[in-house]
Short mmCIF file of C-alpha atoms and ligand atoms in Angstrom, two decimals:
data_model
loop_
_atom_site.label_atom_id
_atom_site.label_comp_id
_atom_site.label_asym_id
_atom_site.label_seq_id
_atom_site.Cartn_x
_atom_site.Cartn_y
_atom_site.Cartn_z
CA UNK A 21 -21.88 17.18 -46.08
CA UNK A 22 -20.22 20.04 -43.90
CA UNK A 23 -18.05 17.78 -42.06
CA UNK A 24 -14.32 18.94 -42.18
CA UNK A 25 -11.65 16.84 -40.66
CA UNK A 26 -9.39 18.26 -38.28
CA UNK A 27 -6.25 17.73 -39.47
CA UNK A 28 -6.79 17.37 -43.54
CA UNK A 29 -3.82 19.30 -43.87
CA UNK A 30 -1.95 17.10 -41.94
CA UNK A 31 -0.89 20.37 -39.43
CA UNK A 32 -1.91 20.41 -35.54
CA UNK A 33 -5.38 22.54 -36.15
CA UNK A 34 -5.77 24.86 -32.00
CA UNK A 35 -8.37 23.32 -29.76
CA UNK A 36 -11.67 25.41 -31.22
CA UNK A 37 -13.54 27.49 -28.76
CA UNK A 38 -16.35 25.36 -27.99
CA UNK A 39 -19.34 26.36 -25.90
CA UNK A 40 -20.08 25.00 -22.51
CA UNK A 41 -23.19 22.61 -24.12
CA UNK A 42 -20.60 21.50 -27.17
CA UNK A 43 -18.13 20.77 -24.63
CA UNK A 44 -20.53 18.75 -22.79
CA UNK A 45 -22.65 17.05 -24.97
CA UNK A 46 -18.72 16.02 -26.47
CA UNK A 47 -18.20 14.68 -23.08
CA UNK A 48 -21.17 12.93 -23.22
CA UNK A 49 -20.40 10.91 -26.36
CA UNK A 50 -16.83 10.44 -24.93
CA UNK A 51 -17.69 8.49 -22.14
CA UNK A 52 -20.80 6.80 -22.71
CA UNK A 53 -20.31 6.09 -26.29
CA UNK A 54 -22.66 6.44 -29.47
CA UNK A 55 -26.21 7.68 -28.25
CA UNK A 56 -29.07 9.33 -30.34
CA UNK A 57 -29.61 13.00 -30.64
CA UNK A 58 -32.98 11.87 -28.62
CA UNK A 59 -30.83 10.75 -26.00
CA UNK A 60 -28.46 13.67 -25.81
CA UNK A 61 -30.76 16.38 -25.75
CA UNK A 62 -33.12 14.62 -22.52
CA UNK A 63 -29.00 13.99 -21.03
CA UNK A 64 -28.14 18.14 -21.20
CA UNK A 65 -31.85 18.59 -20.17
CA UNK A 66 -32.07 20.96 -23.87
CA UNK A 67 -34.36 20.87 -26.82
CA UNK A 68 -33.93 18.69 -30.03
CA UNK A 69 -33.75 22.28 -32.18
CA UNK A 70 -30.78 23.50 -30.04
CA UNK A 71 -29.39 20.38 -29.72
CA UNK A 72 -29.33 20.03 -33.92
CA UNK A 73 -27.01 23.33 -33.52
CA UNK A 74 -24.83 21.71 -30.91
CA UNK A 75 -24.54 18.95 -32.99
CA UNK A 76 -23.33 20.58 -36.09
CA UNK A 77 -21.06 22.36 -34.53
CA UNK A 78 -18.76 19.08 -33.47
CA UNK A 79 -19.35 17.26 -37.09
CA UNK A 80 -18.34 20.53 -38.62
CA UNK A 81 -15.02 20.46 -36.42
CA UNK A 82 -14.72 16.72 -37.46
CA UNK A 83 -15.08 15.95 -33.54
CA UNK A 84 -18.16 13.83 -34.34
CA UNK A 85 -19.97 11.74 -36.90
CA UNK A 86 -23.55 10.04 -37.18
CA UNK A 87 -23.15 6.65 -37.12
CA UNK A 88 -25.43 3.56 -38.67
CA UNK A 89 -29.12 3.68 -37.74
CA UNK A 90 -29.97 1.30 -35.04
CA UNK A 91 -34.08 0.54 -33.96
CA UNK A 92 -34.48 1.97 -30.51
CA UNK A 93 -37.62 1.72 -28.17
CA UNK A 94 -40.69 0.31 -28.35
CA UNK A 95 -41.83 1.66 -31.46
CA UNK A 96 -38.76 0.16 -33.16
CA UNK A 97 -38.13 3.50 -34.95
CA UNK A 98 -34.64 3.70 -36.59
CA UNK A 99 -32.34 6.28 -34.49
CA UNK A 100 -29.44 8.11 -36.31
CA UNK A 101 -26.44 7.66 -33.60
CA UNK A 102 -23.74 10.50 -32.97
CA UNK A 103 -20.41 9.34 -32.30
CA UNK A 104 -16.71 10.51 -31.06
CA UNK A 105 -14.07 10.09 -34.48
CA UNK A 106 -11.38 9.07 -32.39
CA UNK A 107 -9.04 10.11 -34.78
CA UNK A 108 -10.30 14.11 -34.98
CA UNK A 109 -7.36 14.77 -32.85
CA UNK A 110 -4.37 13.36 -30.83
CA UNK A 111 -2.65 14.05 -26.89
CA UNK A 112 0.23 13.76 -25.55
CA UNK A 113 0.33 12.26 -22.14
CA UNK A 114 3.90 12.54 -19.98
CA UNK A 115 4.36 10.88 -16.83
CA UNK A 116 7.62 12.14 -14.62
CA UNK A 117 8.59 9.85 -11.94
CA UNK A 118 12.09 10.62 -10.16
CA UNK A 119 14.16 8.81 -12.57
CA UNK A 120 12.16 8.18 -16.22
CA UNK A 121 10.21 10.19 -18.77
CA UNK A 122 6.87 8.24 -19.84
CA UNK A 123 5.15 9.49 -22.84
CA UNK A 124 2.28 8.41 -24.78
CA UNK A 125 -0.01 9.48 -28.13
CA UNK A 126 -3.25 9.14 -27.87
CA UNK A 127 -6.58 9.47 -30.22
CA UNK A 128 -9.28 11.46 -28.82
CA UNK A 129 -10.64 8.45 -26.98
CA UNK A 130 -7.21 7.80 -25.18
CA UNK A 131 -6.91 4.92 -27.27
CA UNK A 132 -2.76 4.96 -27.39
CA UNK A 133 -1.36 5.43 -30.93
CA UNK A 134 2.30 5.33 -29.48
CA UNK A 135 4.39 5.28 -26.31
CA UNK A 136 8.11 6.16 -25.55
CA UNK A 137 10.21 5.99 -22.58
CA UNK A 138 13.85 7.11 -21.60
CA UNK A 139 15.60 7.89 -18.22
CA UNK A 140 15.51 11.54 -17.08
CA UNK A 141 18.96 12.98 -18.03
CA UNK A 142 18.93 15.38 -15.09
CA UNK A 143 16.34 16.87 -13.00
CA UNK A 144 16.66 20.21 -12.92
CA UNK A 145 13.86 21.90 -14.42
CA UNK A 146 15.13 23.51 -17.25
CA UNK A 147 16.56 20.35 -18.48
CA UNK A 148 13.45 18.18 -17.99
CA UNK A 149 11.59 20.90 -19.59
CA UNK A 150 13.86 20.83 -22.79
CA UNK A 151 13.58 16.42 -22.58
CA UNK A 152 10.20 17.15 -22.78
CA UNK A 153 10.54 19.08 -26.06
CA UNK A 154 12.95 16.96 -27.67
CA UNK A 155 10.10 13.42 -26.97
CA UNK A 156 7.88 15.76 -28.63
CA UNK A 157 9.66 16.56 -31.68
CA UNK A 158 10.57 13.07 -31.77
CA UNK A 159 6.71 11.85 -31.23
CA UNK A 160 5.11 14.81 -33.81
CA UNK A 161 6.02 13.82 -37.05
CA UNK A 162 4.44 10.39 -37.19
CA UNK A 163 1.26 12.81 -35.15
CA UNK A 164 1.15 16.21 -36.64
CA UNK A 165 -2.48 16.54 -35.22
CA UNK A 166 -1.11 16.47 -31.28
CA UNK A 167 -3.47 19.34 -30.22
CA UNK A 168 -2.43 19.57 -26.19
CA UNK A 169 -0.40 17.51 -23.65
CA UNK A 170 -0.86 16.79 -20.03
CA UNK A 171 1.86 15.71 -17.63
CA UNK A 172 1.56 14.18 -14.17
CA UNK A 173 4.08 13.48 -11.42
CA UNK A 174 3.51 12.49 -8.06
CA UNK A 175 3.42 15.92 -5.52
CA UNK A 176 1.18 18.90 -5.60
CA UNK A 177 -0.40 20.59 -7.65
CA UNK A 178 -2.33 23.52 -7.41
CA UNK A 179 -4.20 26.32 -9.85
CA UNK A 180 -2.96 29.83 -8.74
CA UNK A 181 -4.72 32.49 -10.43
CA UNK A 182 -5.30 30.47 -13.29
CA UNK A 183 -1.68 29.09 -13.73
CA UNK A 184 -0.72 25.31 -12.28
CA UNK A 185 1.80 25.71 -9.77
CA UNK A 186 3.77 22.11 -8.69
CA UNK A 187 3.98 23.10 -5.59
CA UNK A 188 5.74 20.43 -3.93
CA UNK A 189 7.57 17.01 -5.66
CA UNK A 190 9.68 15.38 -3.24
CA UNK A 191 10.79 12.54 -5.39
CA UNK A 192 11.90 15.51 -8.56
CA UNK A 193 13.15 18.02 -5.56
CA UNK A 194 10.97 21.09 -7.33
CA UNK A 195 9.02 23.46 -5.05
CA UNK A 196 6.72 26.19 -6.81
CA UNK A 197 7.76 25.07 -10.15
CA UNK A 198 5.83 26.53 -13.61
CA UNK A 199 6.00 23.56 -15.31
CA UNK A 200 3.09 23.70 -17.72
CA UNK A 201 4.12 27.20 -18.50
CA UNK A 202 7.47 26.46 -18.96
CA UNK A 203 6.72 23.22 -21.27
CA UNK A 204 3.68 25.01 -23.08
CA UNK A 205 6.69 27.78 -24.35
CA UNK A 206 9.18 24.76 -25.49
CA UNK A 207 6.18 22.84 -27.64
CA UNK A 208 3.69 25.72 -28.61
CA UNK A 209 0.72 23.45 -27.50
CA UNK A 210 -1.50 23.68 -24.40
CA UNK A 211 -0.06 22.21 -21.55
CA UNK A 212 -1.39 20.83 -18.14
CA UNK A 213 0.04 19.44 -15.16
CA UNK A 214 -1.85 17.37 -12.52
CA UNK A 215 -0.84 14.88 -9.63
CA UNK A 216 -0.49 11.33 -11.11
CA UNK A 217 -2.93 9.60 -9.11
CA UNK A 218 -5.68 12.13 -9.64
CA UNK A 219 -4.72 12.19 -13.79
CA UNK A 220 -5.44 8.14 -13.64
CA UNK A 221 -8.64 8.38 -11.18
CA UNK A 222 -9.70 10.60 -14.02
CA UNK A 223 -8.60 8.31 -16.49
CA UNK A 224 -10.56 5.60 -15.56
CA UNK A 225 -13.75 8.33 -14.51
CA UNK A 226 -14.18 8.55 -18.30
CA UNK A 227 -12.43 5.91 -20.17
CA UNK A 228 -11.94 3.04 -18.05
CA UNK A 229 -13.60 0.77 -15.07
CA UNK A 230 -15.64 3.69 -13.76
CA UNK A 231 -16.53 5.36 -16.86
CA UNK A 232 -19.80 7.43 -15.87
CA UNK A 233 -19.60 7.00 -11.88
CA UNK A 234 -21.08 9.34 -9.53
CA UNK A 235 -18.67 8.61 -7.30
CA UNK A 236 -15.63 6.39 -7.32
CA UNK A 237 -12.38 5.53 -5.39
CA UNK A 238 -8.87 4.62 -7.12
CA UNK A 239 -5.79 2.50 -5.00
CA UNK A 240 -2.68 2.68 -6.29
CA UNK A 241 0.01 0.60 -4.35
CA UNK A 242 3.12 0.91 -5.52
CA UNK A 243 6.50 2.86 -4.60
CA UNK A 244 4.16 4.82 -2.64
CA UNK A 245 0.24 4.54 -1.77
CA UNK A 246 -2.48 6.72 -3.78
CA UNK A 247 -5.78 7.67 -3.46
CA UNK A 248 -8.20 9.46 -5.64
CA UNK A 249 -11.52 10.47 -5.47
CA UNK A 250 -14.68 11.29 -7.56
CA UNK A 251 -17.50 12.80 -5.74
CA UNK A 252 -20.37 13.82 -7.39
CA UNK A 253 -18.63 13.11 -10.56
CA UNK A 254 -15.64 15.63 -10.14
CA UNK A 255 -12.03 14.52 -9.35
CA UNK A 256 -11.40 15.79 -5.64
CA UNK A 257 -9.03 18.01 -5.39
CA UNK A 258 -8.69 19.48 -2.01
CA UNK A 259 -8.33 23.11 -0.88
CA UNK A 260 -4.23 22.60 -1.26
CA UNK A 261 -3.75 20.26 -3.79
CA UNK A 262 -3.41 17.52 -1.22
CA UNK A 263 -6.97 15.72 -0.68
CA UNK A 264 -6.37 11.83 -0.46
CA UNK A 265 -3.84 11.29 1.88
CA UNK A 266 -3.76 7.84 3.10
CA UNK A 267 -0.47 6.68 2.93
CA UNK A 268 0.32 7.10 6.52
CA UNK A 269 -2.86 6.51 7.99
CA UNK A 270 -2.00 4.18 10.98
CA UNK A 271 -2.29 0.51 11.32
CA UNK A 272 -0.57 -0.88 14.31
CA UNK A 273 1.34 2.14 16.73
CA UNK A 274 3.76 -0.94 17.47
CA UNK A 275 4.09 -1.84 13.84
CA UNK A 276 7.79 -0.97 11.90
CA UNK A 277 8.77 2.21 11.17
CA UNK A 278 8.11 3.91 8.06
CA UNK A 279 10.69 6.73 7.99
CA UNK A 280 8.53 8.94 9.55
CA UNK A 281 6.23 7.17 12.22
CA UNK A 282 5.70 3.82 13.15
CA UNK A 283 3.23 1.14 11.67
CA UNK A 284 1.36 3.26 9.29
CA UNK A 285 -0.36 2.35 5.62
CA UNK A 286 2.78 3.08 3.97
CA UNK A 287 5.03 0.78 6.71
CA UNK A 288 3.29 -2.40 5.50
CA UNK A 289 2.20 -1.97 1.75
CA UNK A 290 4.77 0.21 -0.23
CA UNK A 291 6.74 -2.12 -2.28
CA UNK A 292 9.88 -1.23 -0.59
CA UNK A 293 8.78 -1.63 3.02
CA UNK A 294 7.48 -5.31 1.60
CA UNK A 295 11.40 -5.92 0.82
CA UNK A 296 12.85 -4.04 3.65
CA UNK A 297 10.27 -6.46 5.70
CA UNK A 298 12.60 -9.41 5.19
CA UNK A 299 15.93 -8.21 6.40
CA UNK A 300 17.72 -9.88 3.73
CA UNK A 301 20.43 -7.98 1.58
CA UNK A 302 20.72 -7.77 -2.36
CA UNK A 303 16.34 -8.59 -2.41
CA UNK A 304 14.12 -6.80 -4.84
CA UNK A 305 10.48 -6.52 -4.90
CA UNK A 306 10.17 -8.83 -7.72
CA UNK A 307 12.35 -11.38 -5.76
CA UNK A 308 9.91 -11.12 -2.93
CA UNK A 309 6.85 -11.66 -4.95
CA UNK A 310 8.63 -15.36 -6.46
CA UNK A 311 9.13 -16.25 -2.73
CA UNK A 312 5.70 -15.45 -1.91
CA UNK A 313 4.53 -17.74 -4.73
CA UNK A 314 6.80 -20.41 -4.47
CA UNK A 315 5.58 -20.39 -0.21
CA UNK A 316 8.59 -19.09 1.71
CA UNK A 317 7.24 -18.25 5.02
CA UNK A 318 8.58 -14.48 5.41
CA UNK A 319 7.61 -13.62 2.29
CA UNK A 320 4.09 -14.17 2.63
CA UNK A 321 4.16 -13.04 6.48
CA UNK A 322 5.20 -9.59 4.38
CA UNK A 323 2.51 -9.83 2.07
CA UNK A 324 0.11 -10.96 4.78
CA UNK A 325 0.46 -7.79 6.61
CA UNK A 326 0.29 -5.56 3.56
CA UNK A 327 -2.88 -7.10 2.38
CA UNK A 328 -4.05 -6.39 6.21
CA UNK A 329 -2.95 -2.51 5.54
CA UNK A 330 -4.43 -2.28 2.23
CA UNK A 331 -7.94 -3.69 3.70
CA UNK A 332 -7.92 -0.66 6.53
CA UNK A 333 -7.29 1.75 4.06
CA UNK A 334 -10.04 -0.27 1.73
CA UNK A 335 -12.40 0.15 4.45
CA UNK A 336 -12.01 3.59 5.33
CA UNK A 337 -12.55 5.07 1.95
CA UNK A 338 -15.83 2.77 1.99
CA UNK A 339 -17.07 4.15 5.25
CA UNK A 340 -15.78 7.34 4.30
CA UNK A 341 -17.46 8.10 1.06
CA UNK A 342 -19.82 4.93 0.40
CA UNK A 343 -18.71 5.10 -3.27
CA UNK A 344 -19.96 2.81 -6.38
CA UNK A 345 -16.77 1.30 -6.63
CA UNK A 346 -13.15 1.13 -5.22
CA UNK A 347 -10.84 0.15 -7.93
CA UNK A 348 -7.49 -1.11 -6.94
CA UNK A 349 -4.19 -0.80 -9.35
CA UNK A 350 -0.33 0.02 -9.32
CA UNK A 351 2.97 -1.67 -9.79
CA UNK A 352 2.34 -3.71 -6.42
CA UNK A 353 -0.66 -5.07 -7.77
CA UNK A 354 0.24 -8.88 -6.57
CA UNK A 355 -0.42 -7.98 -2.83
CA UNK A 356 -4.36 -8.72 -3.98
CA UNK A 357 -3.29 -12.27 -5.76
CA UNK A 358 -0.92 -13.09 -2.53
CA UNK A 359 -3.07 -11.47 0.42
CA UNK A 360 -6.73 -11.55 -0.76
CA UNK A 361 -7.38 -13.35 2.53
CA UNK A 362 -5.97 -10.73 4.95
CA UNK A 363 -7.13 -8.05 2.79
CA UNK A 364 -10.19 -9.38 2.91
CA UNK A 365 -10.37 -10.17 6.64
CA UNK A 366 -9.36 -6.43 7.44
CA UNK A 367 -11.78 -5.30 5.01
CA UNK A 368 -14.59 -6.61 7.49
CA UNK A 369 -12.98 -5.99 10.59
CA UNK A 370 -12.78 -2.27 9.60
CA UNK A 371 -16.10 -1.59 7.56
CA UNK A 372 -18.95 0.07 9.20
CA UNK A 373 -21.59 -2.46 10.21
CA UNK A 374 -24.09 -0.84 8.74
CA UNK A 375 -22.08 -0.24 5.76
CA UNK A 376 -22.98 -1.29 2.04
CA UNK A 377 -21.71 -3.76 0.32
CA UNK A 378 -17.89 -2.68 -0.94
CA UNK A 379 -17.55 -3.23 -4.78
CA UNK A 380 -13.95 -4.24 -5.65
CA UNK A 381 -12.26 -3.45 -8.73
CA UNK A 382 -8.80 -4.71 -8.89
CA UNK A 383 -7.40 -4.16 -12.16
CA UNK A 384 -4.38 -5.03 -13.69
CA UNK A 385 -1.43 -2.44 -14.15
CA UNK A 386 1.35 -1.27 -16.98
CA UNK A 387 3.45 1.83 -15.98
CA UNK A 388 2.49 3.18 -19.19
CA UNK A 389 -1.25 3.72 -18.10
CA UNK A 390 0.12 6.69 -16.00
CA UNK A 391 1.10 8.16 -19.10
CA UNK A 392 -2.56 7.82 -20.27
CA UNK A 393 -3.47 9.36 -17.38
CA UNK A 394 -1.08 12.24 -18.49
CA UNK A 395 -2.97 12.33 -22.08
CA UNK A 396 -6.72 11.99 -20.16
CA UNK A 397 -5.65 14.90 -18.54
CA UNK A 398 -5.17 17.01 -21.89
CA UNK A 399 -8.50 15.85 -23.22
CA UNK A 400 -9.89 16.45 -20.17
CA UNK A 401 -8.15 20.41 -20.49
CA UNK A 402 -9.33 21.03 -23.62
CA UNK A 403 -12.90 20.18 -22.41
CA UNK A 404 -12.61 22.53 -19.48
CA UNK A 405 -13.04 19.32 -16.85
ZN1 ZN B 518 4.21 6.81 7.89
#
């Protein structure tokens, strides 16, 4: 028995240098679970020999184990299966939003082993940068085996000659900020930074609803609208950092303003312009969503025309990209529960006539799963994805 556990010393052990095949045939067992050696090698298109060397390599970094025999096939042979220990190493995930600090431990499956939140003392860098360090310190000792963290904030995002550049985050007021330099020199680990909706389209690429997907969309309505993208099994990304952008596409040229133009995505479905919809002081989204339930007229005339918004926008990706599967999340989740029929109604109004059938995916939301996405996104670094 070769196998070595990563952290037996109980100290944070660097991310190995794996080869590309290790790194993928990891992948492999991280998203589509335990699978025979059999099955591996046909996956990575190698031979069993080769594959044997792949696979000793991740036991002997304590990344995988072989699991209980299980009879496979026809011939009802009994097939050793390889499997992730989620426990070979931990992330953490950060999630910045204007005002609050989100952090979360994960295992190696981005199974969370903790979570943590506290309001941004300030938002100049330097002093988001050091917050950063001091959740760490607090986070480590109950997880000395944190190999690499990930952050995401809503902006973009962009790889310039190798380092990530946040380019542009209106709702932190940073242009061209380091930040995963910066925070990687505060905690010693590697450190990545993505945009938040492309960190949880990732997310749920390999460990949620669309583990596996060719090709998948992600919704997130909220305090603002997101959309990500997997094509061909790779988050989209965009030549700027800035692919995705839905949240003003136009709905009604006569519709209310949103700040910028007039009766666009973000006019109708952002959680404030649901509220601001109603003209009536001292409301909060959460107020507007008991009116809607309990009947009151405006309210669901608000939520009627956001469920109308979110069905063009539904539509579009469909006839855009024809993907397997358009999953729908975010704080303003309830627009589905309130306005299913409008959203639906738009939906076919807008589709192609010719198009496919739309698979919906509306899943349910807690803030903290943009922290995940944060942690998905250090797994995901440390595997070169
Ligand atoms: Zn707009």
């Amino acid at each position: 028995m070769t196998s070595a556990t990563a952290h037996s010393n109980g100290e944070s052990e660097p991310w190995p240098a794996l080869g590309g095949v290790e790194r993928q045939a990891l992948r492999e067992l991280l998203v589509h679970g335990p699978k025979s050696r059999a099955e591996i090698a046909r996956q990575l298109g190698m031979s069993r020999a080769s594959l044997t060397r792949v696979t000793r390599t991740l036991v002997d970094h304590g990344f995988v184990a072989e699991g209980a025999a299980e009879l496979r096939g026809a011939t009802g042979r009994p097939s050793e299966l390889l499997h992730v220990r989620p426990d070979a190493r931990s992330f953490l995930g950060i999630k910045l939003t204007g005002e609050d600090l989100f952090a979360v431990v994960t295992d190696l499956t981005a199974k969370p082993l903790a979570s943590h939140e506290e309001p941004l003392r300030s938002k100049a860098v330097d002093d988001v940068v050091a917050q950063i360090g001091e959740v760490y310190d607090r986070l480590k000792p109950s997880h000395p085996d944190i190999t690499a963290a990930g952050i995401c904030l809503a902006g973009d995002i962009v790889d310039a000659d190798g380092r990530q550049v946040v380019v542009e985050s209106l709702f932190l007021g940073w242009y061209q900020v380091e930040l995963a330099e910066l925070v990687r020199g505060r905690l010693g680990i590697p450190v990545a930074t993505e945009n938040d909706v492309r960190s949880l389209t990732a997310a749920e690429h390999w460990f949620g609803v669309g583990a596996g997907f060719g090709s998948m969309a992600l919704l997130t309505v909220g305090a603002g609208i997101g959309l990500g993208l997997v094509v061909d099994g790779k988050v989209l990304t965009g030549a700027h950092g800035k692919s995705a952008r839905v949240d003003h596409q136009l709905v009604d040229p006569n519709g209310p303003p949103c700040g910028g133009h007039r009766g666009c995505v973000s006019s109708y479905l952002t959680n404030w312009s649901i509220v601001a919809s109603l003209r009536t002081p001292g409301l909060d989204y959460e107020a507007v969503v008991d009116l809607a339930r309990n009947g009151d007229y405006a309210a669901m005339a608000a939520f009627g025309d956001a469920g109308r918004a979110l069905g063009v926008l539904v539509a579009t990706v469909a006839n855009t990209m024809d993907p397997e599967k358009i999953v729908i999340t975010g704080e303003g989740i309830a627009v589905t529960e309130l306005a299913r029929a409008a959203m639906e109604a738009a939906i076919e109004t807008h589709r192609h006539p010719t198009g496919a059938p739309i698979t919906l995916d509306i899943q349910p939301f807690e803030f903290g799963e943009w922290a995940r996405g944060g942690a998905v996104l250090a797994i995901r670094s440390c595997l070169q994805f």
